[in-house]
């Protein structure tokens, strides 16, 4: 696989305002989807950058994550999903022509974690990071908690899409 693999794209006008929504999305949650949808309302194009470390084994392959995101956001015409490995986020943003990185924040802990990275990204390339506060009804959701709850037989409905829930339960049964 190349360092960047385009999976969904539509024509975007020259000079379009484009952002990157990065993450591992293992799996994509309703919290992620909320941020992607809100970014899509603010920017002409949203590139959902599925970042993965080839040295780490996730629950889903990068391609499966991509497919689940596409399924979850299939009604958004200005969202495309790409896979990236072994790259700095600022290099990904430069490659896709993004003017901003959009990150969702669930609370103060997320802000404390994300702020130094945002400042470093701006230092390296001048790219700005836009923080979107998460929907309070979704702020307790994280991919790791969803996986843990599902692994112990808990119901993850309302935390992920039905397709993601079904894929996660199937994957857990394989293990």
CSV table of N, CA and C in Angstrom, one decimal:
chain,number,residue,atom,x,y,z
A,1,UNK,N,0.8,-1.2,0.0
A,1,UNK,CA,0.0,0.0,0.0
A,1,UNK,C,0.9,1.2,0.0
A,2,UNK,N,0.5,2.2,-0.8
A,2,UNK,CA,1.3,3.5,-0.8
A,2,UNK,C,1.0,4.2,0.5
A,3,UNK,N,1.8,5.3,0.7
A,3,UNK,CA,1.7,6.1,1.9
A,3,UNK,C,0.3,6.8,2.0
A,4,UNK,N,-0.3,7.0,0.9
A,4,UNK,CA,-1.6,7.7,0.9
A,4,UNK,C,-2.5,6.9,-0.1
A,5,UNK,N,-3.6,6.5,0.3
A,5,UNK,CA,-4.5,5.8,-0.6
A,5,UNK,C,-5.9,6.5,-0.5
A,6,UNK,N,-6.3,7.1,-1.7
A,6,UNK,CA,-7.6,7.8,-1.7
A,6,UNK,C,-8.7,6.7,-1.9
A,7,UNK,N,-9.7,6.9,-1.1
A,7,UNK,CA,-10.8,5.9,-1.1
A,7,UNK,C,-12.1,6.5,-1.5
A,8,UNK,N,-12.3,7.8,-1.4
A,8,UNK,CA,-13.6,8.4,-1.7
A,8,UNK,C,-13.2,9.9,-2.0
A,9,UNK,N,-13.6,10.3,-3.2
A,9,UNK,CA,-13.3,11.7,-3.5
A,9,UNK,C,-14.3,12.2,-4.5
A,10,UNK,N,-14.6,13.5,-4.5
A,10,UNK,CA,-15.4,14.1,-5.4
A,10,UNK,C,-14.7,15.4,-5.9
A,11,UNK,N,-15.2,16.0,-7.0
A,11,UNK,CA,-14.5,17.2,-7.4
A,11,UNK,C,-14.7,18.3,-6.4
A,12,UNK,N,-13.6,19.0,-6.2
A,12,UNK,CA,-13.5,20.1,-5.3
A,12,UNK,C,-12.9,21.3,-6.0
A,13,UNK,N,-13.5,22.5,-5.9
A,13,UNK,CA,-13.0,23.6,-6.7
A,13,UNK,C,-11.7,24.0,-6.2
A,14,UNK,N,-10.9,24.6,-7.1
A,14,UNK,CA,-9.6,25.1,-6.8
A,14,UNK,C,-9.7,26.2,-5.8
A,15,UNK,N,-8.8,26.2,-4.8
A,15,UNK,CA,-8.9,27.2,-3.7
A,15,UNK,C,-9.9,26.9,-2.6
A,16,UNK,N,-10.4,25.6,-2.7
A,16,UNK,CA,-11.3,25.2,-1.7
A,16,UNK,C,-10.7,25.2,-0.3
A,17,UNK,N,-11.5,25.5,0.7
A,17,UNK,CA,-11.1,25.4,2.1
A,17,UNK,C,-11.1,23.9,2.5
A,18,UNK,N,-10.0,23.4,2.8
A,18,UNK,CA,-9.9,21.9,3.1
A,18,UNK,C,-9.3,21.7,4.5
A,19,UNK,N,-9.8,20.8,5.2
A,19,UNK,CA,-9.2,20.5,6.5
A,19,UNK,C,-9.0,19.0,6.6
A,20,UNK,N,-8.2,18.6,7.5
A,20,UNK,CA,-7.9,17.2,7.8
A,20,UNK,C,-8.4,16.9,9.2
A,21,UNK,N,-9.2,15.8,9.3
A,21,UNK,CA,-9.6,15.2,10.6
A,21,UNK,C,-8.9,13.9,10.8
A,22,UNK,N,-7.8,14.0,11.6
A,22,UNK,CA,-6.9,12.8,11.7
A,22,UNK,C,-7.4,11.9,12.9
A,23,UNK,N,-7.0,10.7,12.8
A,23,UNK,CA,-7.2,9.8,13.9
A,23,UNK,C,-6.9,8.3,13.5
A,24,UNK,N,-7.0,7.5,14.5
A,24,UNK,CA,-6.8,6.0,14.2
A,24,UNK,C,-8.1,5.4,13.9
A,25,UNK,N,-9.2,5.9,14.5
A,25,UNK,CA,-10.6,5.5,14.2
A,25,UNK,C,-10.7,3.9,14.3
A,26,UNK,N,-10.3,3.4,15.4
A,26,UNK,CA,-10.3,1.9,15.6
A,26,UNK,C,-11.1,1.5,16.7
A,27,UNK,N,-12.5,1.5,16.6
A,27,UNK,CA,-13.3,1.9,15.4
A,27,UNK,C,-13.8,3.3,15.5
A,28,UNK,N,-14.4,3.8,14.4
A,28,UNK,CA,-15.0,5.1,14.3
A,28,UNK,C,-16.2,5.0,15.2
A,29,UNK,N,-16.4,6.1,16.1
A,29,UNK,CA,-17.5,6.2,17.0
A,29,UNK,C,-18.4,7.3,16.6
A,30,UNK,N,-19.5,7.4,17.3
A,30,UNK,CA,-20.5,8.5,17.0
A,30,UNK,C,-19.9,9.8,17.4
A,31,UNK,N,-18.9,9.8,18.3
A,31,UNK,CA,-18.2,11.1,18.7
A,31,UNK,C,-17.4,11.5,17.5
A,32,UNK,N,-16.6,10.6,16.9
A,32,UNK,CA,-15.8,10.9,15.7
A,32,UNK,C,-16.8,11.4,14.6
A,33,UNK,N,-17.9,10.7,14.4
A,33,UNK,CA,-18.8,11.1,13.3
A,33,UNK,C,-19.3,12.5,13.5
A,34,UNK,N,-19.6,12.8,14.7
A,34,UNK,CA,-20.1,14.2,15.1
A,34,UNK,C,-19.1,15.2,14.6
A,35,UNK,N,-17.9,15.0,14.9
A,35,UNK,CA,-16.8,16.0,14.6
A,35,UNK,C,-16.7,16.1,13.1
A,36,UNK,N,-16.6,14.9,12.4
A,36,UNK,CA,-16.5,14.9,10.9
A,36,UNK,C,-17.7,15.7,10.3
A,37,UNK,N,-18.9,15.4,10.8
A,37,UNK,CA,-20.1,16.1,10.2
A,37,UNK,C,-20.0,17.6,10.4
A,38,UNK,N,-19.6,18.0,11.6
A,38,UNK,CA,-19.6,19.4,11.9
A,38,UNK,C,-18.4,20.1,11.1
A,39,UNK,N,-17.3,19.4,10.9
A,39,UNK,CA,-16.3,19.9,10.1
A,39,UNK,C,-16.7,20.1,8.6
A,40,UNK,N,-17.5,19.1,8.2
A,40,UNK,CA,-18.0,19.2,6.8
A,40,UNK,C,-19.0,20.4,6.6
A,41,UNK,N,-19.6,20.8,7.6
A,41,UNK,CA,-20.4,22.0,7.5
A,41,UNK,C,-19.6,23.3,7.5
A,42,UNK,N,-18.4,23.2,8.0
A,42,UNK,CA,-17.5,24.4,8.1
A,42,UNK,C,-16.5,24.5,6.9
A,43,UNK,N,-16.2,23.4,6.3
A,43,UNK,CA,-15.1,23.4,5.2
A,43,UNK,C,-15.7,22.9,3.9
A,44,UNK,N,-15.1,23.3,2.8
A,44,UNK,CA,-15.5,22.8,1.5
A,44,UNK,C,-15.2,21.3,1.4
A,45,UNK,N,-14.1,20.9,1.9
A,45,UNK,CA,-13.7,19.5,1.9
A,45,UNK,C,-13.1,19.1,3.2
A,46,UNK,N,-13.5,17.9,3.6
A,46,UNK,CA,-12.9,17.3,4.8
A,46,UNK,C,-12.1,16.0,4.4
A,47,UNK,N,-10.9,15.9,4.7
A,47,UNK,CA,-10.1,14.7,4.4
A,47,UNK,C,-10.0,14.0,5.8
A,48,UNK,N,-10.6,12.9,5.9
A,48,UNK,CA,-10.5,12.1,7.1
A,48,UNK,C,-9.3,11.2,6.9
A,49,UNK,N,-8.2,11.5,7.7
A,49,UNK,CA,-6.9,10.9,7.6
A,49,UNK,C,-6.9,9.7,8.6
A,50,UNK,N,-7.0,8.5,8.1
A,50,UNK,CA,-6.8,7.4,9.0
A,50,UNK,C,-5.3,7.1,9.2
A,51,UNK,N,-4.8,7.5,10.3
A,51,UNK,CA,-3.4,7.3,10.6
A,51,UNK,C,-3.2,6.0,11.3
A,52,UNK,N,-2.2,5.2,10.9
A,52,UNK,CA,-1.9,3.9,11.5
A,52,UNK,C,-0.5,3.7,11.6
A,53,UNK,N,-0.1,3.0,12.6
A,53,UNK,CA,1.3,2.5,12.8
A,53,UNK,C,1.4,1.1,12.4
A,54,UNK,N,2.1,0.8,11.3
A,54,UNK,CA,2.1,-0.6,10.8
A,54,UNK,C,2.7,-1.6,11.8
A,55,UNK,N,3.5,-1.0,12.8
A,55,UNK,CA,4.0,-1.9,13.8
A,55,UNK,C,3.0,-2.3,14.9
A,56,UNK,N,1.8,-1.7,14.9
A,56,UNK,CA,0.8,-2.0,15.9
A,56,UNK,C,-0.3,-2.7,15.2
A,57,UNK,N,-0.9,-3.7,15.9
A,57,UNK,CA,-2.0,-4.4,15.3
A,57,UNK,C,-3.3,-3.9,16.0
A,58,UNK,N,-4.2,-3.3,15.2
A,58,UNK,CA,-5.4,-2.8,15.7
A,58,UNK,C,-6.5,-3.8,15.6
A,59,UNK,N,-7.7,-3.4,16.1
A,59,UNK,CA,-8.8,-4.3,16.0
A,59,UNK,C,-9.3,-4.5,14.6
A,60,UNK,N,-9.2,-3.4,13.8
A,60,UNK,CA,-9.6,-3.4,12.4
A,60,UNK,C,-8.4,-3.0,11.6
A,61,UNK,N,-8.3,-3.6,10.4
A,61,UNK,CA,-7.2,-3.2,9.5
A,61,UNK,C,-7.5,-1.7,9.0
A,62,UNK,N,-6.5,-1.0,8.6
A,62,UNK,CA,-6.7,0.3,8.1
A,62,UNK,C,-7.8,0.4,7.0
A,63,UNK,N,-7.8,-0.6,6.1
A,63,UNK,CA,-8.9,-0.6,5.1
A,63,UNK,C,-10.3,-0.8,5.6
A,64,UNK,N,-10.4,-1.7,6.7
A,64,UNK,CA,-11.7,-1.9,7.3
A,64,UNK,C,-12.1,-0.6,8.0
A,65,UNK,N,-11.2,0.1,8.6
A,65,UNK,CA,-11.5,1.4,9.3
A,65,UNK,C,-12.0,2.4,8.3
A,66,UNK,N,-11.3,2.5,7.1
A,66,UNK,CA,-11.7,3.4,6.0
A,66,UNK,C,-13.1,3.0,5.6
A,67,UNK,N,-13.4,1.8,5.4
A,67,UNK,CA,-14.7,1.4,4.9
A,67,UNK,C,-15.8,1.7,5.9
A,68,UNK,N,-15.6,1.5,7.2
A,68,UNK,CA,-16.5,1.8,8.2
A,68,UNK,C,-16.8,3.3,8.3
A,69,UNK,N,-15.8,4.1,8.1
A,69,UNK,CA,-16.0,5.6,8.1
A,69,UNK,C,-16.8,6.0,6.8
A,70,UNK,N,-16.4,5.5,5.7
A,70,UNK,CA,-17.2,5.8,4.5
A,70,UNK,C,-18.6,5.4,4.7
A,71,UNK,N,-18.9,4.2,5.2
A,71,UNK,CA,-20.3,3.8,5.5
A,71,UNK,C,-21.0,4.8,6.4
A,72,UNK,N,-20.3,5.2,7.4
A,72,UNK,CA,-20.9,6.1,8.4
A,72,UNK,C,-21.2,7.5,7.9
A,73,UNK,N,-20.4,8.0,7.0
A,73,UNK,CA,-20.5,9.3,6.4
A,73,UNK,C,-20.8,9.4,5.0
A,74,UNK,N,-21.5,8.3,4.5
A,74,UNK,CA,-21.7,8.2,3.0
A,74,UNK,C,-22.7,9.3,2.5
A,75,UNK,N,-23.4,10.0,3.4
A,75,UNK,CA,-24.3,11.0,2.9
A,75,UNK,C,-23.6,12.4,2.8
A,76,UNK,N,-22.3,12.4,3.1
A,76,UNK,CA,-21.6,13.7,3.1
A,76,UNK,C,-20.8,13.7,1.8
A,77,UNK,N,-21.2,14.6,0.9
A,77,UNK,CA,-20.5,14.6,-0.4
A,77,UNK,C,-19.1,15.3,-0.4
A,78,UNK,N,-18.8,16.0,0.7
A,78,UNK,CA,-17.5,16.7,0.7
A,78,UNK,C,-16.5,16.1,1.7
A,79,UNK,N,-16.7,14.8,1.9
A,79,UNK,CA,-15.8,14.1,2.8
A,79,UNK,C,-15.1,13.0,2.0
A,80,UNK,N,-13.8,12.9,2.2
A,80,UNK,CA,-13.1,11.7,1.6
A,80,UNK,C,-12.2,11.1,2.7
A,81,UNK,N,-11.9,9.9,2.5
A,81,UNK,CA,-11.2,9.1,3.5
A,81,UNK,C,-9.9,8.6,2.9
A,82,UNK,N,-8.7,8.9,3.5
A,82,UNK,CA,-7.5,8.4,3.0
A,82,UNK,C,-6.7,7.7,4.2
A,83,UNK,N,-5.8,6.8,3.8
A,83,UNK,CA,-5.0,6.1,4.7
A,83,UNK,C,-3.6,6.6,4.7
A,84,UNK,N,-3.0,6.7,5.8
A,84,UNK,CA,-1.6,7.2,5.9
A,84,UNK,C,-0.8,6.4,7.0
A,85,UNK,N,0.4,6.1,6.7
A,85,UNK,CA,1.3,5.4,7.6
A,85,UNK,C,2.6,6.0,7.6
A,86,UNK,N,3.2,6.0,8.8
A,86,UNK,CA,4.6,6.5,9.0
A,86,UNK,C,4.9,7.9,8.6
A,87,UNK,N,3.9,8.8,8.8
A,87,UNK,CA,4.0,10.2,8.4
A,87,UNK,C,3.7,11.1,9.5
A,88,UNK,N,4.3,12.3,9.5
A,88,UNK,CA,3.9,13.3,10.4
A,88,UNK,C,2.5,13.9,9.9
A,89,UNK,N,1.7,14.3,10.8
A,89,UNK,CA,0.4,14.8,10.5
A,89,UNK,C,0.6,16.1,9.6
A,90,UNK,N,1.5,16.9,9.9
A,90,UNK,CA,1.7,18.1,9.1
A,90,UNK,C,2.1,17.8,7.7
A,91,UNK,N,2.8,16.7,7.5
A,91,UNK,CA,3.1,16.3,6.1
A,91,UNK,C,1.9,15.8,5.4
A,92,UNK,N,1.0,15.1,6.1
A,92,UNK,CA,-0.3,14.7,5.5
A,92,UNK,C,-1.1,15.9,5.1
A,93,UNK,N,-1.2,16.9,6.0
A,93,UNK,CA,-2.0,18.1,5.8
A,93,UNK,C,-1.4,18.8,4.5
A,94,UNK,N,-0.1,18.9,4.5
A,94,UNK,CA,0.5,19.6,3.3
A,94,UNK,C,0.2,18.8,2.0
A,95,UNK,N,0.3,17.5,2.1
A,95,UNK,CA,0.1,16.7,0.9
A,95,UNK,C,-1.3,16.8,0.3
A,96,UNK,N,-2.3,16.9,1.2
A,96,UNK,CA,-3.7,17.0,0.7
A,96,UNK,C,-4.1,18.5,0.5
A,97,UNK,N,-3.2,19.4,0.9
A,97,UNK,CA,-3.6,20.8,0.7
A,97,UNK,C,-4.5,21.4,1.7
A,98,UNK,N,-4.5,20.9,2.9
A,98,UNK,CA,-5.3,21.3,4.0
A,98,UNK,C,-4.8,22.6,4.6
A,99,UNK,N,-5.8,23.5,4.9
A,99,UNK,CA,-5.4,24.8,5.6
A,99,UNK,C,-5.6,24.6,7.1
A,100,UNK,N,-6.2,23.5,7.6
A,100,UNK,CA,-6.4,23.4,9.0
A,100,UNK,C,-6.5,21.9,9.4
A,101,UNK,N,-6.2,21.6,10.6
A,101,UNK,CA,-6.4,20.3,11.2
A,101,UNK,C,-7.6,20.5,12.2
A,102,UNK,N,-8.6,19.6,12.1
A,102,UNK,CA,-9.7,19.7,13.0
A,102,UNK,C,-9.7,18.6,13.9
A,103,UNK,N,-9.8,18.9,15.2
A,103,UNK,CA,-9.8,17.9,16.3
A,103,UNK,C,-11.0,18.1,17.2
A,104,UNK,N,-11.6,17.0,17.6
A,104,UNK,CA,-12.7,17.1,18.6
A,104,UNK,C,-12.1,17.0,20.0
A,105,UNK,N,-12.7,17.7,20.9
A,105,UNK,CA,-12.3,17.7,22.3
A,105,UNK,C,-13.5,17.2,23.1
A,106,UNK,N,-13.2,16.2,24.0
A,106,UNK,CA,-14.3,15.8,24.9
A,106,UNK,C,-14.2,16.5,26.2
A,107,UNK,N,-13.1,17.1,26.6
A,107,UNK,CA,-13.0,17.8,27.8
A,107,UNK,C,-11.6,18.3,28.0
A,108,UNK,N,-11.3,18.8,29.2
A,108,UNK,CA,-10.0,19.4,29.5
A,108,UNK,C,-8.8,18.4,29.4
A,109,UNK,N,-9.0,17.2,29.6
A,109,UNK,CA,-7.9,16.2,29.4
A,109,UNK,C,-7.5,16.1,28.0
A,110,UNK,N,-8.5,16.1,27.1
A,110,UNK,CA,-8.2,16.1,25.7
A,110,UNK,C,-7.4,17.3,25.3
A,111,UNK,N,-7.9,18.5,25.8
A,111,UNK,CA,-7.2,19.8,25.5
A,111,UNK,C,-5.8,19.8,25.9
A,112,UNK,N,-5.5,19.3,27.1
A,112,UNK,CA,-4.2,19.2,27.6
A,112,UNK,C,-3.3,18.3,26.8
A,113,UNK,N,-3.8,17.3,26.3
A,113,UNK,CA,-3.1,16.4,25.4
A,113,UNK,C,-2.9,16.9,24.0
A,114,UNK,N,-3.9,17.6,23.5
A,114,UNK,CA,-3.9,18.1,22.1
A,114,UNK,C,-3.1,19.4,21.9
A,115,UNK,N,-3.1,20.3,22.9
A,115,UNK,CA,-2.6,21.6,22.7
A,115,UNK,C,-1.1,21.6,22.4
A,116,UNK,N,-0.2,20.8,23.1
A,116,UNK,CA,1.2,20.8,22.7
A,116,UNK,C,1.4,20.3,21.2
A,117,UNK,N,0.6,19.3,20.8
A,117,UNK,CA,0.7,18.9,19.4
A,117,UNK,C,0.3,20.0,18.4
A,118,UNK,N,-0.8,20.7,18.8
A,118,UNK,CA,-1.2,21.8,17.9
A,118,UNK,C,-0.2,22.8,17.8
A,119,UNK,N,0.5,23.2,18.9
A,119,UNK,CA,1.5,24.2,18.9
A,119,UNK,C,2.7,23.7,18.1
A,120,UNK,N,3.1,22.5,18.2
A,120,UNK,CA,4.2,21.9,17.5
A,120,UNK,C,3.9,21.9,16.0
A,121,UNK,N,2.7,21.5,15.6
A,121,UNK,CA,2.3,21.5,14.2
A,121,UNK,C,2.4,22.9,13.6
A,122,UNK,N,1.9,23.9,14.4
A,122,UNK,CA,2.0,25.3,13.9
A,122,UNK,C,3.4,25.8,13.8
A,123,UNK,N,4.3,25.4,14.8
A,123,UNK,CA,5.7,25.7,14.8
A,123,UNK,C,6.4,25.1,13.5
A,124,UNK,N,6.0,23.9,13.2
A,124,UNK,CA,6.7,23.2,12.1
A,124,UNK,C,6.3,23.8,10.7
A,125,UNK,N,5.0,24.1,10.5
A,125,UNK,CA,4.5,24.4,9.2
A,125,UNK,C,3.6,25.6,9.2
A,126,UNK,N,3.2,26.1,10.3
A,126,UNK,CA,2.2,27.3,10.3
A,126,UNK,C,0.8,26.8,10.2
A,127,UNK,N,0.5,25.5,10.1
A,127,UNK,CA,-0.9,25.1,10.0
A,127,UNK,C,-1.6,25.2,11.3
A,128,UNK,N,-2.8,25.7,11.3
A,128,UNK,CA,-3.6,25.9,12.5
A,128,UNK,C,-4.4,24.6,12.8
A,129,UNK,N,-4.6,24.4,14.1
A,129,UNK,CA,-5.5,23.4,14.6
A,129,UNK,C,-6.8,24.0,15.1
A,130,UNK,N,-7.9,23.5,14.6
A,130,UNK,CA,-9.2,24.0,15.1
A,130,UNK,C,-9.8,22.9,16.0
A,131,UNK,N,-10.1,23.4,17.2
A,131,UNK,CA,-10.7,22.4,18.2
A,131,UNK,C,-12.2,22.6,18.2
A,132,UNK,N,-12.9,21.5,18.0
A,132,UNK,CA,-14.4,21.5,18.1
A,132,UNK,C,-14.8,20.8,19.4
A,133,UNK,N,-15.5,21.5,20.3
A,133,UNK,CA,-16.0,20.8,21.5
A,133,UNK,C,-16.9,19.7,21.1
A,134,UNK,N,-16.8,18.6,21.8
A,134,UNK,CA,-17.6,17.5,21.5
A,134,UNK,C,-19.0,17.7,22.0
A,135,UNK,N,-20.0,17.0,21.4
A,135,UNK,CA,-21.3,17.0,21.9
A,135,UNK,C,-21.4,16.4,23.3
A,136,UNK,N,-21.9,17.1,24.3
A,136,UNK,CA,-21.9,16.6,25.6
A,136,UNK,C,-22.5,15.2,25.8
A,137,UNK,N,-23.5,14.9,24.9
A,137,UNK,CA,-24.1,13.6,25.0
A,137,UNK,C,-23.2,12.4,24.5
A,138,UNK,N,-22.0,12.8,23.9
A,138,UNK,CA,-21.1,11.8,23.3
A,138,UNK,C,-19.7,11.9,24.0
A,139,UNK,N,-19.5,12.8,24.9
A,139,UNK,CA,-18.2,13.0,25.4
A,139,UNK,C,-17.6,11.8,26.2
A,140,UNK,N,-18.4,10.9,26.6
A,140,UNK,CA,-17.9,9.7,27.3
A,140,UNK,C,-17.4,8.6,26.4
A,141,UNK,N,-17.6,8.8,25.1
A,141,UNK,CA,-17.3,7.7,24.1
A,141,UNK,C,-15.8,7.8,23.6
A,142,UNK,N,-15.1,6.7,23.7
A,142,UNK,CA,-13.8,6.6,23.0
A,142,UNK,C,-13.7,5.2,22.4
A,143,UNK,N,-12.9,5.1,21.4
A,143,UNK,CA,-12.8,3.8,20.7
A,143,UNK,C,-12.3,2.7,21.7
A,144,UNK,N,-11.4,3.0,22.6
A,144,UNK,CA,-10.9,2.0,23.5
A,144,UNK,C,-12.0,1.6,24.5
A,145,UNK,N,-12.8,2.5,25.0
A,145,UNK,CA,-13.9,2.1,25.9
A,145,UNK,C,-14.9,1.3,25.2
A,146,UNK,N,-15.2,1.7,23.9
A,146,UNK,CA,-16.2,0.9,23.1
A,146,UNK,C,-15.7,-0.5,23.0
A,147,UNK,N,-14.5,-0.7,22.6
A,147,UNK,CA,-13.9,-2.1,22.5
A,147,UNK,C,-13.9,-2.8,23.8
A,148,UNK,N,-13.6,-2.2,24.9
A,148,UNK,CA,-13.6,-2.9,26.2
A,148,UNK,C,-15.0,-3.3,26.6
A,149,UNK,N,-16.0,-2.4,26.4
A,149,UNK,CA,-17.4,-2.7,26.8
A,149,UNK,C,-17.9,-3.9,25.9
A,150,UNK,N,-17.6,-3.8,24.6
A,150,UNK,CA,-18.1,-4.9,23.7
A,150,UNK,C,-17.4,-6.2,24.1
A,151,UNK,N,-16.1,-6.2,24.4
A,151,UNK,CA,-15.4,-7.4,24.7
A,151,UNK,C,-15.9,-8.1,25.9
A,152,UNK,N,-16.6,-7.3,26.8
A,152,UNK,CA,-17.1,-7.9,28.1
A,152,UNK,C,-18.6,-8.1,28.0
A,153,UNK,N,-19.2,-8.0,26.8
A,153,UNK,CA,-20.6,-8.3,26.5
A,153,UNK,C,-21.5,-7.2,26.7
A,154,UNK,N,-21.0,-6.0,26.9
A,154,UNK,CA,-21.9,-4.8,27.1
A,154,UNK,C,-22.4,-4.3,25.7
A,155,UNK,N,-23.5,-3.6,25.8
A,155,UNK,CA,-24.2,-3.1,24.6
A,155,UNK,C,-23.6,-1.8,24.2
A,156,UNK,N,-23.0,-1.7,23.0
A,156,UNK,CA,-22.4,-0.5,22.5
A,156,UNK,C,-23.3,0.3,21.5
A,157,UNK,N,-24.6,-0.1,21.5
A,157,UNK,CA,-25.5,0.6,20.7
A,157,UNK,C,-25.6,2.0,21.2
A,158,UNK,N,-25.7,3.0,20.3
A,158,UNK,CA,-25.7,4.4,20.7
A,158,UNK,C,-24.4,5.0,20.9
A,159,UNK,N,-23.3,4.2,20.7
A,159,UNK,CA,-21.9,4.6,20.9
A,159,UNK,C,-21.2,4.6,19.5
A,160,UNK,N,-21.7,3.7,18.7
A,160,UNK,CA,-21.2,3.5,17.3
A,160,UNK,C,-22.4,3.2,16.4
A,161,UNK,N,-22.1,3.3,15.1
A,161,UNK,CA,-23.2,3.0,14.2
A,161,UNK,C,-23.6,1.5,14.3
A,162,UNK,N,-24.7,1.1,13.8
A,162,UNK,CA,-25.1,-0.3,13.8
A,162,UNK,C,-24.1,-1.1,13.0
A,163,UNK,N,-23.6,-0.6,11.9
A,163,UNK,CA,-22.6,-1.4,11.1
A,163,UNK,C,-21.3,-1.6,11.9
A,164,UNK,N,-20.9,-0.5,12.5
A,164,UNK,CA,-19.6,-0.6,13.3
A,164,UNK,C,-19.8,-1.6,14.5
A,165,UNK,N,-21.0,-1.5,15.1
A,165,UNK,CA,-21.3,-2.4,16.2
A,165,UNK,C,-21.3,-3.9,15.7
A,166,UNK,N,-21.9,-4.2,14.6
A,166,UNK,CA,-21.9,-5.5,14.1
A,166,UNK,C,-20.6,-6.0,13.7
A,167,UNK,N,-19.8,-5.1,13.1
A,167,UNK,CA,-18.4,-5.5,12.7
A,167,UNK,C,-17.5,-5.8,13.9
A,168,UNK,N,-17.7,-4.9,14.9
A,168,UNK,CA,-16.9,-5.1,16.2
A,168,UNK,C,-17.3,-6.4,16.8
A,169,UNK,N,-18.5,-6.7,17.0
A,169,UNK,CA,-19.0,-8.0,17.6
A,169,UNK,C,-18.5,-9.2,16.8
A,170,UNK,N,-18.5,-9.1,15.5
A,170,UNK,CA,-18.0,-10.2,14.7
A,170,UNK,C,-16.5,-10.4,14.9
A,171,UNK,N,-15.8,-9.3,14.9
A,171,UNK,CA,-14.3,-9.3,15.1
A,171,UNK,C,-14.0,-9.9,16.5
A,172,UNK,N,-14.7,-9.5,17.5
A,172,UNK,CA,-14.4,-10.1,18.8
A,172,UNK,C,-14.7,-11.6,18.9
A,173,UNK,N,-15.7,-12.0,18.2
A,173,UNK,CA,-16.0,-13.5,18.2
A,173,UNK,C,-15.0,-14.3,17.5
A,174,UNK,N,-14.3,-13.6,16.5
A,174,UNK,CA,-13.2,-14.3,15.8
A,174,UNK,C,-12.0,-14.6,16.7
A,175,UNK,N,-11.8,-13.8,17.7
A,175,UNK,CA,-10.6,-13.9,18.6
A,175,UNK,C,-10.8,-14.8,19.7
